[in-house]
Structure formats: structure tokens, C-alpha cells
């Protein structure tokens, strides 16, 4: 019997192919396996890039390495331990070596995988579709840009076509869902702006829509997830979406000591109060434009207006001491 040496690259390709075959099978039990394999295959492609970047060994695949004296009395860098690199270190090394990858999409795929590992619900094929659609873009970026391999030739026509078709199916479904949400006259611009970040709070699928496609009123909208079939409350959906949409701005505001774009709504307690628009995107709480402290006349935050009976924090504090 001959020894079969499976290269890292061949292993990556095969793992992706097995994942895609799992997805194509009309068997709900294979759905998780599809996502696991595609995710694992993508990670192996990343490792293949690091292997190719390594000088003449596979040093960049090691989790740890240290300088060691060698026979020639010089210093060489040696791998320490047998652990191979994890995602966080791959990210760091890609950055250090100037390999670009859509990590946001990678994380979204990984997130679906983790979520699927820990929950069971019907319709998970839709979740697998989304994860594999994310994977397609990462696989294409890795093969074409980072590894300079032709995707169709590498993965085989059947696998590559299936990946493209899956992404088309997912995109079509997503478009239908998005159109239903766009039909709603959102009461805040912030909500309208965050639509592309809407996701199901139960399964995190992006396939969230409204039950009645013809409805245009925000207050009448009943949100439902096409992937798991659960209904979703607007508050948690918006709060989660705002975190994505306004996360960057919030981060900058906090760093510069400025005001973040979104704060906690005093009425519904969700992170959905849009400061610029002076109202909550999820419930009907709004801050009157002339909201001012009854004693000093300074402008009030939503919380002050709601909690302190129209006094600023300072005068609310003084008033409570007088009692
Ligand atoms: Zn769901
Ligand atoms: Zn509210
Ligand atoms: Zn005051």
C-alpha cells in the first residue's frame, strides 16, 4: 500500500466539496455538517495561504514560535509546541502580511455555525444557505486574490456551480424579505437606514420580513423570520441592528468624549433612542423639541425628561435633597 500524502490545499478543497455535497443532499440531518465542513474548508484555505507565505517550512502555521540558536551559531525562529494557529492569530498574521479578507463576512459565517451547533429548530437549511453564501465570497477572495487559483478549476465545476446557485437562491430570498421591510414607512430615518442589518433575534438569520407584505405602518408591522419561523419583537431587532449600523459612530463618539448616536429609550428600555431625531425608533416615546429644565432652562436628555419630571440631572438632584 502506498502512502497517500494529502496536502493542506487538497484537504481544504475536499472539505469544501464535502460540505457542498452535504448541502445539496435533500436531508435535514446533513445541514449542520454542510456548514461545519464549509467553515472548516475556508479555515484550511487561510492556513494554506500562511503555509505558502512561510519561508521554507510551515512556521506561520504554528501558534507560537520563538528565536532559538541553531547549528551555525545563528538565530533561527522555531515553532514551539504542536498547536496550530487559531482564527484570531490568522487574522493578525493576515494583517501583518497584507493579506486582505472580508473578516466581517467570515465572522458572520462562523457565527451561524456556532449558533447552529447549539440550537435545533426547523428551517435550518435557510441558515445553512446564508452561511454557505457568505462562504462563497470568502472562498472566491481566498482562491482568486490570496492563492491565485481558479475557483472552478480548483473546486470542480459541480461544486463551484452549486456554490454560485446557493448564493443566488439566498440573495433572491433576502431581496424578497428586504422589499417587504422597505414597504414600511419607518418612523425614524435611523430604522430605515439600519434595514440591511436586521436579523432574527432567535436564529440570527438575515431573512426577516413582515407577516403582511402589504402593510405600510410601523406600529402594525409583525416581524417574522423566514428561516426559523419565529415572530420577532421590533425592539430587540432594532437594538441589534443599530449596534451594527451605528457601532462605528458610537465607538468614535465614546473615544472622543462626544455623544453617541443611539441611547437607551427610557420608555421601552431598548437601545433604540435616536438622539438626533429625538425619538425612539421602536416605541412611540419622543422627546419634545423644547424639552428644557423647568429651573435653569437647559436642554434635557431623553432620560432626564422621562425620569426627573422635566428637570436636568443637577436640579433633580437638588430638588430631591430639599424634600
Ligand atoms: Zn429566525
Ligand atoms: Zn422606546
Ligand atoms: Zn436645571
Short mmCIF file of C-alpha atoms and ligand atoms in Angstrom, two decimals:
data_model
loop_
_atom_site.label_atom_id
_atom_site.label_comp_id
_atom_site.label_asym_id
_atom_site.label_seq_id
_atom_site.Cartn_x
_atom_site.Cartn_y
_atom_site.Cartn_z
CA UNK A 1 0.00 0.00 0.00
CA UNK A 2 1.32 3.39 -0.93
CA UNK A 3 1.33 6.28 1.43
CA UNK A 4 -1.12 8.97 0.48
CA UNK A 5 0.07 12.42 1.36
CA UNK A 6 -2.81 14.80 1.47
CA UNK A 7 -1.63 18.34 1.13
CA UNK A 8 -3.21 21.11 3.12
CA UNK A 9 -4.58 22.64 -0.06
CA UNK A 10 -6.12 19.37 -1.28
CA UNK A 11 -7.61 18.90 2.17
CA UNK A 12 -9.16 22.39 2.08
CA UNK A 13 -10.67 21.79 -1.35
CA UNK A 14 -12.04 18.37 -0.39
CA UNK A 15 -13.56 19.66 2.84
CA UNK A 16 -15.41 22.40 0.95
CA UNK A 17 -16.60 19.89 -1.65
CA UNK A 18 -17.95 17.56 1.05
CA UNK A 19 -19.73 20.50 2.69
CA UNK A 20 -21.36 21.48 -0.59
CA UNK A 21 -22.43 17.86 -1.22
CA UNK A 22 -23.98 17.85 2.26
CA UNK A 23 -25.95 20.95 1.39
CA UNK A 24 -27.14 19.53 -1.94
CA UNK A 25 -28.48 16.39 -0.28
CA UNK A 26 -32.13 16.60 0.49
CA UNK A 27 -31.52 15.58 4.07
CA UNK A 28 -32.07 17.91 7.01
CA UNK A 29 -29.60 15.91 9.10
CA UNK A 30 -26.76 16.92 6.77
CA UNK A 31 -27.38 20.64 7.06
CA UNK A 32 -25.19 21.25 10.12
CA UNK A 33 -22.48 19.08 8.60
CA UNK A 34 -22.60 21.24 5.46
CA UNK A 35 -21.93 24.40 7.46
CA UNK A 36 -19.24 22.74 9.59
CA UNK A 37 -17.38 21.46 6.56
CA UNK A 38 -17.57 24.65 4.53
CA UNK A 39 -16.39 26.65 7.56
CA UNK A 40 -13.52 24.20 8.17
CA UNK A 41 -12.59 24.28 4.48
CA UNK A 42 -12.41 28.08 4.48
CA UNK A 43 -10.10 27.99 7.53
CA UNK A 44 -7.87 25.47 5.76
CA UNK A 45 -7.63 27.82 2.76
CA UNK A 46 -6.45 30.54 5.14
CA UNK A 47 -3.86 28.16 6.55
CA UNK A 48 -2.73 27.26 3.04
CA UNK A 49 -2.02 30.95 2.43
CA UNK A 50 0.09 31.10 5.60
CA UNK A 51 1.89 27.92 4.56
CA UNK A 52 2.74 29.50 1.20
CA UNK A 53 3.95 32.64 2.97
CA UNK A 54 6.25 30.64 5.24
CA UNK A 55 9.91 30.75 4.10
CA UNK A 56 10.71 27.06 3.62
CA UNK A 57 8.86 25.39 6.45
CA UNK A 58 5.36 25.81 7.80
CA UNK A 59 6.39 28.18 10.53
CA UNK A 60 3.47 30.58 10.07
CA UNK A 61 1.05 27.76 10.86
CA UNK A 62 2.41 27.36 14.37
CA UNK A 63 0.53 29.05 17.14
CA UNK A 64 3.77 30.03 18.87
CA UNK A 65 7.34 30.42 17.76
CA UNK A 66 10.48 31.62 19.47
CA UNK A 67 14.03 32.55 18.49
CA UNK A 68 16.46 29.65 19.06
CA UNK A 69 20.22 29.29 18.46
CA UNK A 70 20.93 26.93 15.54
CA UNK A 71 23.92 24.73 14.50
CA UNK A 72 25.56 27.52 12.56
CA UNK A 73 25.61 29.72 15.63
CA UNK A 74 22.89 31.90 14.16
CA UNK A 75 19.42 32.66 15.37
CA UNK A 76 16.50 30.89 13.80
CA UNK A 77 12.82 31.05 14.56
CA UNK A 78 11.41 27.72 15.67
CA UNK A 79 7.86 26.60 16.25
CA UNK A 80 7.05 25.91 19.89
CA UNK A 81 4.59 23.20 20.81
CA UNK A 82 2.32 21.37 18.44
CA UNK A 83 -0.68 23.68 18.45
CA UNK A 84 -1.67 25.10 15.10
CA UNK A 85 -2.92 28.59 14.64
CA UNK A 86 -6.48 29.69 15.51
CA UNK A 87 -8.72 32.29 13.90
CA UNK A 88 -7.54 35.24 16.00
CA UNK A 89 -3.91 34.64 15.11
CA UNK A 90 -4.79 34.06 11.44
CA UNK A 91 -6.41 37.49 11.44
CA UNK A 92 -3.30 39.06 12.98
CA UNK A 93 -0.93 37.32 10.58
CA UNK A 94 -3.02 38.21 7.53
CA UNK A 95 -2.91 41.81 8.65
CA UNK A 96 0.84 41.69 9.25
CA UNK A 97 1.46 40.15 5.82
CA UNK A 98 -1.01 42.35 3.98
CA UNK A 99 -3.47 39.59 3.02
CA UNK A 100 -6.92 41.11 2.86
CA UNK A 101 -10.04 39.12 3.64
CA UNK A 102 -13.64 40.11 4.34
CA UNK A 103 -13.47 39.19 8.03
CA UNK A 104 -16.90 40.63 8.76
CA UNK A 105 -18.37 38.07 6.42
CA UNK A 106 -16.14 35.36 7.82
CA UNK A 107 -17.34 36.16 11.33
CA UNK A 108 -20.96 36.12 10.15
CA UNK A 109 -20.45 32.63 8.74
CA UNK A 110 -18.69 31.45 11.90
CA UNK A 111 -21.47 32.97 13.98
CA UNK A 112 -24.11 30.96 12.11
CA UNK A 113 -22.04 27.82 12.56
CA UNK A 114 -21.71 28.36 16.32
CA UNK A 115 -25.35 29.17 16.63
CA UNK A 116 -26.37 26.06 14.70
CA UNK A 117 -24.14 23.88 16.86
CA UNK A 118 -26.07 24.96 19.91
CA UNK A 119 -29.65 25.03 18.79
CA UNK A 120 -32.13 22.99 16.86
CA UNK A 121 -35.01 24.47 15.00
CA UNK A 122 -36.82 23.85 11.81
CA UNK A 123 -35.83 25.63 8.67
CA UNK A 124 -32.14 25.48 9.43
CA UNK A 125 -31.49 24.82 5.73
CA UNK A 126 -32.11 28.55 5.26
CA UNK A 127 -29.42 29.27 7.81
CA UNK A 128 -27.04 26.93 6.04
CA UNK A 129 -27.78 28.76 2.79
CA UNK A 130 -26.74 32.06 4.35
CA UNK A 131 -23.55 30.63 5.85
CA UNK A 132 -22.60 28.99 2.56
CA UNK A 133 -23.46 32.17 0.64
CA UNK A 134 -21.08 34.06 2.95
CA UNK A 135 -18.52 31.30 2.46
CA UNK A 136 -18.70 31.63 -1.33
CA UNK A 137 -17.46 35.22 -1.19
CA UNK A 138 -14.64 34.31 1.19
CA UNK A 139 -13.67 31.27 -0.87
CA UNK A 140 -13.60 33.37 -4.03
CA UNK A 141 -11.49 36.05 -2.35
CA UNK A 142 -9.08 33.47 -0.92
CA UNK A 143 -8.68 31.49 -4.14
CA UNK A 144 -8.56 34.35 -6.63
CA UNK A 145 -6.74 37.06 -4.69
CA UNK A 146 -4.73 35.33 -1.99
CA UNK A 147 -3.85 31.99 -3.59
CA UNK A 148 -4.21 32.90 -7.27
CA UNK A 149 -6.06 29.74 -8.15
CA UNK A 150 -9.04 29.45 -10.47
CA UNK A 151 -12.10 28.60 -8.34
CA UNK A 152 -13.92 26.50 -10.94
CA UNK A 153 -10.82 24.50 -11.86
CA UNK A 154 -9.87 24.06 -8.20
CA UNK A 155 -13.23 23.09 -6.73
CA UNK A 156 -14.64 21.38 -9.81
CA UNK A 157 -17.48 22.60 -11.92
CA UNK A 158 -20.19 20.88 -9.89
CA UNK A 159 -19.10 22.30 -6.55
CA UNK A 160 -18.46 25.82 -7.86
CA UNK A 161 -21.80 25.95 -9.70
CA UNK A 162 -23.60 24.73 -6.58
CA UNK A 163 -21.93 27.49 -4.54
CA UNK A 164 -23.00 30.14 -7.05
CA UNK A 165 -26.55 28.80 -7.27
CA UNK A 166 -26.87 28.65 -3.50
CA UNK A 167 -25.79 32.28 -3.22
CA UNK A 168 -28.32 33.26 -5.92
CA UNK A 169 -31.12 31.46 -4.07
CA UNK A 170 -30.18 33.11 -0.82
CA UNK A 171 -29.91 36.55 -2.42
CA UNK A 172 -33.33 36.16 -4.04
CA UNK A 173 -34.93 35.23 -0.73
CA UNK A 174 -33.14 38.06 1.04
CA UNK A 175 -34.32 40.54 -1.60
CA UNK A 176 -37.93 39.45 -1.12
CA UNK A 177 -37.67 39.87 2.65
CA UNK A 178 -35.93 43.24 2.36
CA UNK A 179 -38.57 44.54 -0.06
CA UNK A 180 -41.28 43.73 2.49
CA UNK A 181 -39.42 45.73 5.13
CA UNK A 182 -38.85 48.62 2.74
CA UNK A 183 -42.60 48.76 2.25
CA UNK A 184 -42.98 50.05 5.80
CA UNK A 185 -42.98 53.80 6.42
CA UNK A 186 -40.39 53.74 9.18
CA UNK A 187 -40.96 56.40 11.81
CA UNK A 188 -37.28 57.17 12.13
CA UNK A 189 -34.63 57.57 9.47
CA UNK A 190 -32.35 55.54 11.69
CA UNK A 191 -34.59 52.47 11.33
CA UNK A 192 -34.78 52.86 7.56
CA UNK A 193 -31.01 53.16 7.46
CA UNK A 194 -30.50 50.02 9.58
CA UNK A 195 -32.67 47.68 7.46
CA UNK A 196 -29.71 45.87 5.94
CA UNK A 197 -28.59 44.91 9.45
CA UNK A 198 -31.93 43.45 10.53
CA UNK A 199 -31.58 39.88 11.78
CA UNK A 200 -33.74 37.38 13.65
CA UNK A 201 -33.04 37.54 17.40
CA UNK A 202 -33.72 33.79 17.72
CA UNK A 203 -31.54 32.38 14.94
CA UNK A 204 -29.77 35.49 13.60
CA UNK A 205 -30.88 34.85 10.05
CA UNK A 206 -30.99 37.94 7.85
CA UNK A 207 -34.22 36.57 6.34
CA UNK A 208 -36.50 38.70 8.42
CA UNK A 209 -39.69 40.06 6.85
CA UNK A 210 -43.14 41.23 7.88
CA UNK A 211 -46.12 38.91 8.09
CA UNK A 212 -48.39 41.12 5.96
CA UNK A 213 -46.37 42.15 2.88
CA UNK A 214 -48.81 44.97 2.07
CA UNK A 215 -48.68 46.67 5.47
CA UNK A 216 -47.03 50.09 5.50
CA UNK A 217 -47.44 51.12 9.15
CA UNK A 218 -44.57 50.56 11.54
CA UNK A 219 -46.89 50.11 14.51
CA UNK A 220 -48.83 47.37 12.72
CA UNK A 221 -45.79 45.52 11.44
CA UNK A 222 -45.44 41.95 12.69
CA UNK A 223 -41.91 40.76 12.04
CA UNK A 224 -41.33 37.11 11.29
CA UNK A 225 -38.23 35.10 10.44
CA UNK A 226 -38.28 33.10 7.21
CA UNK A 227 -35.53 30.81 8.46
CA UNK A 228 -36.89 29.66 11.83
CA UNK A 229 -40.49 30.83 11.59
CA UNK A 230 -40.39 32.72 14.90
CA UNK A 231 -42.04 36.09 15.33
CA UNK A 232 -39.71 38.86 16.46
CA UNK A 233 -40.35 42.00 18.51
CA UNK A 234 -39.26 45.21 16.80
CA UNK A 235 -37.33 46.47 19.87
CA UNK A 236 -34.72 43.72 20.05
CA UNK A 237 -34.41 43.58 16.23
CA UNK A 238 -33.73 47.32 16.04
CA UNK A 239 -31.44 47.35 19.03
CA UNK A 240 -29.32 44.60 17.48
CA UNK A 241 -29.37 46.24 14.03
CA UNK A 242 -28.42 49.67 15.48
CA UNK A 243 -25.46 48.04 17.16
CA UNK A 244 -24.20 47.03 13.69
CA UNK A 245 -25.25 50.15 11.80
CA UNK A 246 -24.13 52.74 14.35
CA UNK A 247 -21.44 50.73 16.14
CA UNK A 248 -18.62 52.56 14.37
CA UNK A 249 -20.05 56.02 15.09
CA UNK A 250 -20.70 55.07 18.72
CA UNK A 251 -17.14 53.87 19.08
CA UNK A 252 -15.75 57.15 17.72
CA UNK A 253 -18.12 59.21 19.88
CA UNK A 254 -17.10 57.37 23.04
CA UNK A 255 -13.41 57.71 22.18
CA UNK A 256 -13.69 61.45 21.53
CA UNK A 257 -15.92 62.06 24.53
CA UNK A 258 -18.83 63.01 22.26
CA UNK A 259 -22.44 61.98 22.24
CA UNK A 260 -23.25 58.53 20.80
CA UNK A 261 -25.98 58.47 18.09
CA UNK A 262 -28.17 56.00 19.98
CA UNK A 263 -29.09 55.73 23.66
CA UNK A 264 -31.37 53.66 25.86
CA UNK A 265 -35.04 54.50 25.45
CA UNK A 266 -36.42 55.40 28.89
CA UNK A 267 -39.82 54.03 27.95
CA UNK A 268 -39.13 50.65 26.31
CA UNK A 269 -35.59 50.18 27.68
CA UNK A 270 -34.21 49.11 24.30
CA UNK A 271 -31.06 50.67 22.80
CA UNK A 272 -33.24 52.39 20.25
CA UNK A 273 -33.49 56.06 21.20
CA UNK A 274 -32.20 58.06 18.22
CA UNK A 275 -30.66 61.19 19.71
CA UNK A 276 -30.56 63.25 16.51
CA UNK A 277 -34.22 62.54 15.75
CA UNK A 278 -35.25 62.95 19.40
CA UNK A 279 -37.37 59.82 19.44
CA UNK A 280 -37.34 56.10 19.92
CA UNK A 281 -37.26 54.01 16.76
CA UNK A 282 -39.06 51.10 18.41
CA UNK A 283 -41.82 52.61 20.58
CA UNK A 284 -43.74 55.90 20.46
CA UNK A 285 -41.61 57.73 23.02
CA UNK A 286 -40.44 61.11 21.75
CA UNK A 287 -38.61 63.98 23.39
CA UNK A 288 -40.43 67.30 22.79
CA UNK A 289 -38.21 69.69 20.85
CA UNK A 290 -38.45 72.32 23.57
CA UNK A 291 -37.76 69.90 26.41
CA UNK A 292 -35.87 72.02 28.94
CA UNK A 293 -35.23 72.08 32.66
CA UNK A 294 -38.00 73.95 34.49
CA UNK A 295 -35.42 75.67 36.74
CA UNK A 296 -32.40 76.51 34.56
CA UNK A 297 -33.82 76.05 31.09
CA UNK A 298 -31.01 73.82 29.83
CA UNK A 299 -31.85 71.11 27.27
CA UNK A 300 -32.80 67.69 28.59
CA UNK A 301 -31.73 64.23 27.58
CA UNK A 302 -34.41 61.60 26.99
CA UNK A 303 -33.59 60.06 30.34
CA UNK A 304 -33.78 63.36 32.24
CA UNK A 305 -37.07 64.26 30.61
CA UNK A 306 -38.57 60.88 31.42
CA UNK A 307 -37.07 60.20 34.85
CA UNK A 308 -36.78 63.59 36.52
CA UNK A 309 -40.08 65.22 35.74
CA UNK A 310 -38.60 67.76 33.31
CA UNK A 311 -35.62 68.78 35.43
CA UNK A 312 -31.99 68.45 34.45
CA UNK A 313 -29.96 65.94 36.46
CA UNK A 314 -28.44 68.70 38.58
CA UNK A 315 -31.73 70.30 39.54
CA UNK A 316 -33.45 66.95 40.00
CA UNK A 317 -30.68 66.12 42.46
CA UNK A 318 -31.06 69.48 44.27
CA UNK A 319 -34.83 69.09 44.41
CA UNK A 320 -34.58 65.62 45.90
CA UNK A 321 -32.31 66.98 48.67
CA UNK A 322 -34.84 69.70 49.52
CA UNK A 323 -37.55 67.12 50.20
ZN1 LIG B 1 -35.04 33.04 12.96
ZN1 LIG B 2 -38.70 53.06 23.11
ZN1 LIG B 3 -31.61 72.59 35.57
#
